[in-house]
mmCIF file of C-alpha atoms in Angstrom:
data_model
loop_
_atom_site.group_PDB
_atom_site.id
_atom_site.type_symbol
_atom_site.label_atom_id
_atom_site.label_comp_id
_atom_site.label_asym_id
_atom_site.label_seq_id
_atom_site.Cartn_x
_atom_site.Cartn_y
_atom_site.Cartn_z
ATOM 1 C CA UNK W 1 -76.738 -165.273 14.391
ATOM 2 C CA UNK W 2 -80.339 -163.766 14.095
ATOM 3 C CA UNK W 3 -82.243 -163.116 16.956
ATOM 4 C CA UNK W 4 -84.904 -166.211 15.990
ATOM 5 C CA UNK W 5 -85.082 -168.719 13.232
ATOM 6 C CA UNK W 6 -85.868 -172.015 12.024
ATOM 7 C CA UNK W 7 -83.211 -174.685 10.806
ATOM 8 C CA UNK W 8 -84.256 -177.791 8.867
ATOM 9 C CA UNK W 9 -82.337 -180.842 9.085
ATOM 10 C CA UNK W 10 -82.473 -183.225 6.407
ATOM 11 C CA UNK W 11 -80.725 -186.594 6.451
ATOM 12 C CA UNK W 12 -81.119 -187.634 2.668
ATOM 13 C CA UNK W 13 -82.243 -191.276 1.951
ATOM 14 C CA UNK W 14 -83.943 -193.299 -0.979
ATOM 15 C CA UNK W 15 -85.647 -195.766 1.910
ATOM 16 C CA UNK W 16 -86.227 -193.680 4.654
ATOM 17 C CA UNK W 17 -85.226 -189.739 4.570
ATOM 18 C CA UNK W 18 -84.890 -187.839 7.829
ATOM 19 C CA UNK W 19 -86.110 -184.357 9.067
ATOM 20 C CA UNK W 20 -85.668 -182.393 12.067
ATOM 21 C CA UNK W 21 -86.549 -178.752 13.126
ATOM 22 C CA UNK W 22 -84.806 -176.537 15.713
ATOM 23 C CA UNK W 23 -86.375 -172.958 16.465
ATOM 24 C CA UNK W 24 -82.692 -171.311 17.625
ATOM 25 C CA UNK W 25 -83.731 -168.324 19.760
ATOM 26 C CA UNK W 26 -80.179 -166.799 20.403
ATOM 27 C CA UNK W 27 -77.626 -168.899 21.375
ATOM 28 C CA UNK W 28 -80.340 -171.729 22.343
ATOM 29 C CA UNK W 29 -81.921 -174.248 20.450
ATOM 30 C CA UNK W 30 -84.898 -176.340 21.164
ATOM 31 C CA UNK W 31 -86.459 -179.212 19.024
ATOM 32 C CA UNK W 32 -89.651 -178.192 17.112
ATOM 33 C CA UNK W 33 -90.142 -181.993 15.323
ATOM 34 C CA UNK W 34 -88.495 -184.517 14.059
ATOM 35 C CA UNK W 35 -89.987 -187.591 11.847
ATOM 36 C CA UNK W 36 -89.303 -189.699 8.694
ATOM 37 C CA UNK W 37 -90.871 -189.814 4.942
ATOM 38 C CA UNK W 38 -90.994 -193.394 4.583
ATOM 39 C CA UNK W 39 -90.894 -194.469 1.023
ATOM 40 C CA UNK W 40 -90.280 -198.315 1.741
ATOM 41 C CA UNK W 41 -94.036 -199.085 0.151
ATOM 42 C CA UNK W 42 -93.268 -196.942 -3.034
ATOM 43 C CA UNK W 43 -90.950 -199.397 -5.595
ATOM 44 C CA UNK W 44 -91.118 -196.772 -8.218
ATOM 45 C CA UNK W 45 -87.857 -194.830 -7.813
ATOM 46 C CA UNK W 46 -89.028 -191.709 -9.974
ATOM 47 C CA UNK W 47 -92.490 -191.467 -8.160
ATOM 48 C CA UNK W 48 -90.250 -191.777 -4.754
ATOM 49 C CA UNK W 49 -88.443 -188.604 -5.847
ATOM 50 C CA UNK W 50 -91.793 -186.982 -6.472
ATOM 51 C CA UNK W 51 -92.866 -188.133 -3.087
ATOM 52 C CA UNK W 52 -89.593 -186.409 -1.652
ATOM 53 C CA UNK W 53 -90.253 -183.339 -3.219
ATOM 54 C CA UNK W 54 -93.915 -183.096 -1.753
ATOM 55 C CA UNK W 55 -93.238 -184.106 1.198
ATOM 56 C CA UNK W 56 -90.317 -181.500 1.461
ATOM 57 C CA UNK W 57 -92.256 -179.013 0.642
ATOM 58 C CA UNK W 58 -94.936 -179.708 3.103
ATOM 59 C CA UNK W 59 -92.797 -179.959 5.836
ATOM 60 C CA UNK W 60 -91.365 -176.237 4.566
ATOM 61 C CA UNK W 61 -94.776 -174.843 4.140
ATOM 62 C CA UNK W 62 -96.031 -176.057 7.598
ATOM 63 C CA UNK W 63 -92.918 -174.688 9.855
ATOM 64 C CA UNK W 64 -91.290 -172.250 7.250
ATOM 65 C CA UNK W 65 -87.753 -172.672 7.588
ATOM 66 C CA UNK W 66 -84.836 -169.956 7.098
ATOM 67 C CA UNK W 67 -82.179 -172.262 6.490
ATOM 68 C CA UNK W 68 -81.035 -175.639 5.287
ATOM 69 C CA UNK W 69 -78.583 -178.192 6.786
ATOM 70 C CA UNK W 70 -78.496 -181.259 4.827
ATOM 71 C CA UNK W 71 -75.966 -183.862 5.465
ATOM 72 C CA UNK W 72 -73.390 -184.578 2.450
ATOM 73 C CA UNK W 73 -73.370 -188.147 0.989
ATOM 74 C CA UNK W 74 -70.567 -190.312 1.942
ATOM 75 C CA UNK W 75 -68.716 -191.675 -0.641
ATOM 76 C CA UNK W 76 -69.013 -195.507 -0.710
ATOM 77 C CA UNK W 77 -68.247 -198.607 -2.875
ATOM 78 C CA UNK W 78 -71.574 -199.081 -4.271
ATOM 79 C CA UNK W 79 -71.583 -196.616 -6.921
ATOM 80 C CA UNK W 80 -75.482 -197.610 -8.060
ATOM 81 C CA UNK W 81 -76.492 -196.537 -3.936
ATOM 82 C CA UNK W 82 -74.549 -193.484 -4.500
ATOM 83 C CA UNK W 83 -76.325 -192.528 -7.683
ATOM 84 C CA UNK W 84 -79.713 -193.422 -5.784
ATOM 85 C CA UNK W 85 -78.615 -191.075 -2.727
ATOM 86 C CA UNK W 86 -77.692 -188.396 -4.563
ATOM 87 C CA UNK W 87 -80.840 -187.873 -6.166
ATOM 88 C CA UNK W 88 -82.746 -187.820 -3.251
ATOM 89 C CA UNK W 89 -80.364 -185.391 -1.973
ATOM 90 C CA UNK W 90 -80.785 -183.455 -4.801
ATOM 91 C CA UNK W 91 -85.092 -183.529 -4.452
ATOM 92 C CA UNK W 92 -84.258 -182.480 -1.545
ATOM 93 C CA UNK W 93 -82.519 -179.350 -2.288
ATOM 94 C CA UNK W 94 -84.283 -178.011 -5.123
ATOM 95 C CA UNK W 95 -87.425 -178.393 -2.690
ATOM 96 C CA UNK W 96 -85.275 -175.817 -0.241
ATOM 97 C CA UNK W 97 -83.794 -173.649 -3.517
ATOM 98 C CA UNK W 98 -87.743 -174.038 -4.713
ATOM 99 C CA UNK W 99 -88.996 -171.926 -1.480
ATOM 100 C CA UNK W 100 -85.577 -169.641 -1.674
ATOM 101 C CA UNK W 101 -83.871 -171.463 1.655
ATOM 102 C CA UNK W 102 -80.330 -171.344 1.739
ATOM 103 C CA UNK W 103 -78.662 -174.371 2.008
ATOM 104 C CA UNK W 104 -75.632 -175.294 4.207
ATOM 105 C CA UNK W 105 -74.237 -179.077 3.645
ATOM 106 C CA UNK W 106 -71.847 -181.015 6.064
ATOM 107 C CA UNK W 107 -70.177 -184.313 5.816
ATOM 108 C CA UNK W 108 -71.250 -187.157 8.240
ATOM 109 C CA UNK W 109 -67.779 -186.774 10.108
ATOM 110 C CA UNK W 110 -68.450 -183.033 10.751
ATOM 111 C CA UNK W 111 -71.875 -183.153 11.945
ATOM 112 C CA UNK W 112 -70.610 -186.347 14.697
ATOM 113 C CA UNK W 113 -67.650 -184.089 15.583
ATOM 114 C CA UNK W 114 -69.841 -181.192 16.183
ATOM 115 C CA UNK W 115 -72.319 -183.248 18.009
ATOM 116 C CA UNK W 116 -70.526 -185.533 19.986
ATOM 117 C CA UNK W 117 -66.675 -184.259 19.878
ATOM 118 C CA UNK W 118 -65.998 -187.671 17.935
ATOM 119 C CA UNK W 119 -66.043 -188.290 14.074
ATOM 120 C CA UNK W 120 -66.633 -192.217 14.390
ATOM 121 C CA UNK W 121 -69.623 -191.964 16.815
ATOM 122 C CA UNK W 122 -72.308 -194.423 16.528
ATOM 123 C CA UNK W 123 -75.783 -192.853 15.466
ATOM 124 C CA UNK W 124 -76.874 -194.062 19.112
ATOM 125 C CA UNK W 125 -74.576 -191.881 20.416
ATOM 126 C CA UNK W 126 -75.445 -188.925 18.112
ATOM 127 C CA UNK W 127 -79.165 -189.663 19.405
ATOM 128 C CA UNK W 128 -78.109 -190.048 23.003
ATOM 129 C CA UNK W 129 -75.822 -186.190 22.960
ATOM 130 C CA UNK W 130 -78.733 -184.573 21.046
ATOM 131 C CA UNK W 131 -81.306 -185.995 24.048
ATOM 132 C CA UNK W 132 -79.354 -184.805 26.350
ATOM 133 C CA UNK W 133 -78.328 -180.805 24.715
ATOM 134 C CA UNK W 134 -82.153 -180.663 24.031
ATOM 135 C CA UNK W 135 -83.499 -182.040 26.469
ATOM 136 C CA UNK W 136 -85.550 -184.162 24.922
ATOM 137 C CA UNK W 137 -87.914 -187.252 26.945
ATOM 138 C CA UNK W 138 -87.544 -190.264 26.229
ATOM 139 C CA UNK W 139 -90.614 -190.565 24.835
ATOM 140 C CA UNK W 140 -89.650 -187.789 21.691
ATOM 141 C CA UNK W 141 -87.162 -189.600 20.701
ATOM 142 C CA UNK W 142 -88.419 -191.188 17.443
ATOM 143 C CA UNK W 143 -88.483 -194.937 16.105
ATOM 144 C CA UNK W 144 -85.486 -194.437 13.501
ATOM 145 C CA UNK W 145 -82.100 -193.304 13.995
ATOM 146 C CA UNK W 146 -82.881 -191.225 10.595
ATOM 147 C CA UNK W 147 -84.743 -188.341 12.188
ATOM 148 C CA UNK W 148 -82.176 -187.888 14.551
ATOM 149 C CA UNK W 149 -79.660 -187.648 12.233
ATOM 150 C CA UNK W 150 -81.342 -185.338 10.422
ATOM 151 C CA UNK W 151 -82.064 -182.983 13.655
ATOM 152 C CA UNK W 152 -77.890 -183.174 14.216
ATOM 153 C CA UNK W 153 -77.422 -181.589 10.984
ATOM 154 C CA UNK W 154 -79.756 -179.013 12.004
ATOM 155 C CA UNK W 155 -77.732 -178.609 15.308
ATOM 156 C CA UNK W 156 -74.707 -178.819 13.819
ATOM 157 C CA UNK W 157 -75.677 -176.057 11.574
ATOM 158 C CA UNK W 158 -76.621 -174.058 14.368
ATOM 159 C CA UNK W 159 -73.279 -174.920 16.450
ATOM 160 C CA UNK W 160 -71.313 -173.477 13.310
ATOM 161 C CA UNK W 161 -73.619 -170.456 11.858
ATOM 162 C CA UNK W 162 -71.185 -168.316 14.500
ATOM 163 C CA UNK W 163 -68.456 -169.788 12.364
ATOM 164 C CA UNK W 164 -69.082 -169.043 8.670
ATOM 165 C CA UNK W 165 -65.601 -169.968 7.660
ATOM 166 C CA UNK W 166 -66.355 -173.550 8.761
ATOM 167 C CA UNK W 167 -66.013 -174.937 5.089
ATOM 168 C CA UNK W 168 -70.203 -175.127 4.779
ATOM 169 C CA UNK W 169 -71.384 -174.815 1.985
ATOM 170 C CA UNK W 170 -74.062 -172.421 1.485
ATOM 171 C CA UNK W 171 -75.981 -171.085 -1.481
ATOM 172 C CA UNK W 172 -78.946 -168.463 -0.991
ATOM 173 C CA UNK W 173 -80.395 -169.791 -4.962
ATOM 174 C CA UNK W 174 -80.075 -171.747 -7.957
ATOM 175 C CA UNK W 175 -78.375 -169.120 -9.758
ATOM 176 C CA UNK W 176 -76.041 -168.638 -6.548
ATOM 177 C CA UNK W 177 -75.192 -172.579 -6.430
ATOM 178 C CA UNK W 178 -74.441 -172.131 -10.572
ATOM 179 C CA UNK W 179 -71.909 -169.469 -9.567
ATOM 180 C CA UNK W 180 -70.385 -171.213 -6.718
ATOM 181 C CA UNK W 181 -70.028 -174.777 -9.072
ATOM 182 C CA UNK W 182 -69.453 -173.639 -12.199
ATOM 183 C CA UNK W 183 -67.153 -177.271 -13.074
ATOM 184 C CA UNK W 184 -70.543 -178.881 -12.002
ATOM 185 C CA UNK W 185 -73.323 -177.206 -13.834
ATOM 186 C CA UNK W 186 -73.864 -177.206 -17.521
ATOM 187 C CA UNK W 187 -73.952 -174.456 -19.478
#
């Protein structure tokens, strides 16, 4: 790991989509913010992936991130939610690819295991770990269980960037992520 940097955490959503920063001096991390974009007013769906994609960008313009940890969707029943998720995922990440930020993704279970040492745990208890490794009041820890998430992808991230063999992916650009998904991306 570099000396200093900046991880962004981003827990993707269509409702509510989480962030979270960690400054990682070393092998130490501390919380720089955390917070929701709350698109719950906006019924549009197009003009809420607009409103990702600003907001994204804002919050990479304000702390300047070097890296990415986004959490991977989940696959589900509800194929219409999936579709829905995916795209904001997807704002999400060209917002990061849009600034040059290499992105890292992990699945739900990873980021728990990393966090809390079990793959089931209860977003409480993902909240309560990453309290207690940051040291966090009680009083920064936010209204929704979304930012939190979204700061134990970060910290996840930053538990594994010793480990780059930890099945991550990671892509430093667009053209990089064509390369890397070549069965994915149209030609």
């Amino acid at each position: 790991m570099g000396s200093e940097k900046i991880i962004l955490g981003i827990d993707p959503g269509t409702n509510m989509m989480g962030y979270g920063l960690l400054k990682v001096s070393g092998n130490r991390a501390e919380m720089m913010a955390m917070g929701v974009i709350d698109m719950r007013k906006q019924s549009d769906p197009y003009l809420r992936l607009g409103y990702i994609f600003e907001r994204v960008t804002g919050i990479i313009n304000e702390f300047l991130p070097d890296e990415m940890a986004i959490e991977a969707p989940f696959f589900g029943k509800n194929v219409q939610s999936m579709l829905k998720l995916g795209r904001a995922q997807g704002v999400a990440i060209a917002a990061a690819i849009h600034r040059d930020i290499p992105i890292h993704e992990y699945a739900p279970l990873k980021i728990k295991m990393a966090i809390t040492g079990n793959g089931s745990a209860s977003k409480e208890q993902v909240a309560g770990m990453l309290q207690r490794l940051l040291n966090l009041k009680a009083d920064d820890m936010p209204q929704f269980m979304d930012a939190t998430d979204a700061l134990g992808a970060a910290y996840c991230h930053f538990m594994q960037a010793s480990r780059p063999e930890s099945g991550a992916r990671h892509y430093s650009s667009w053209k990089d992520f064509a390369q890397k998904n070549e069965n994915r991306v149209k030609r």
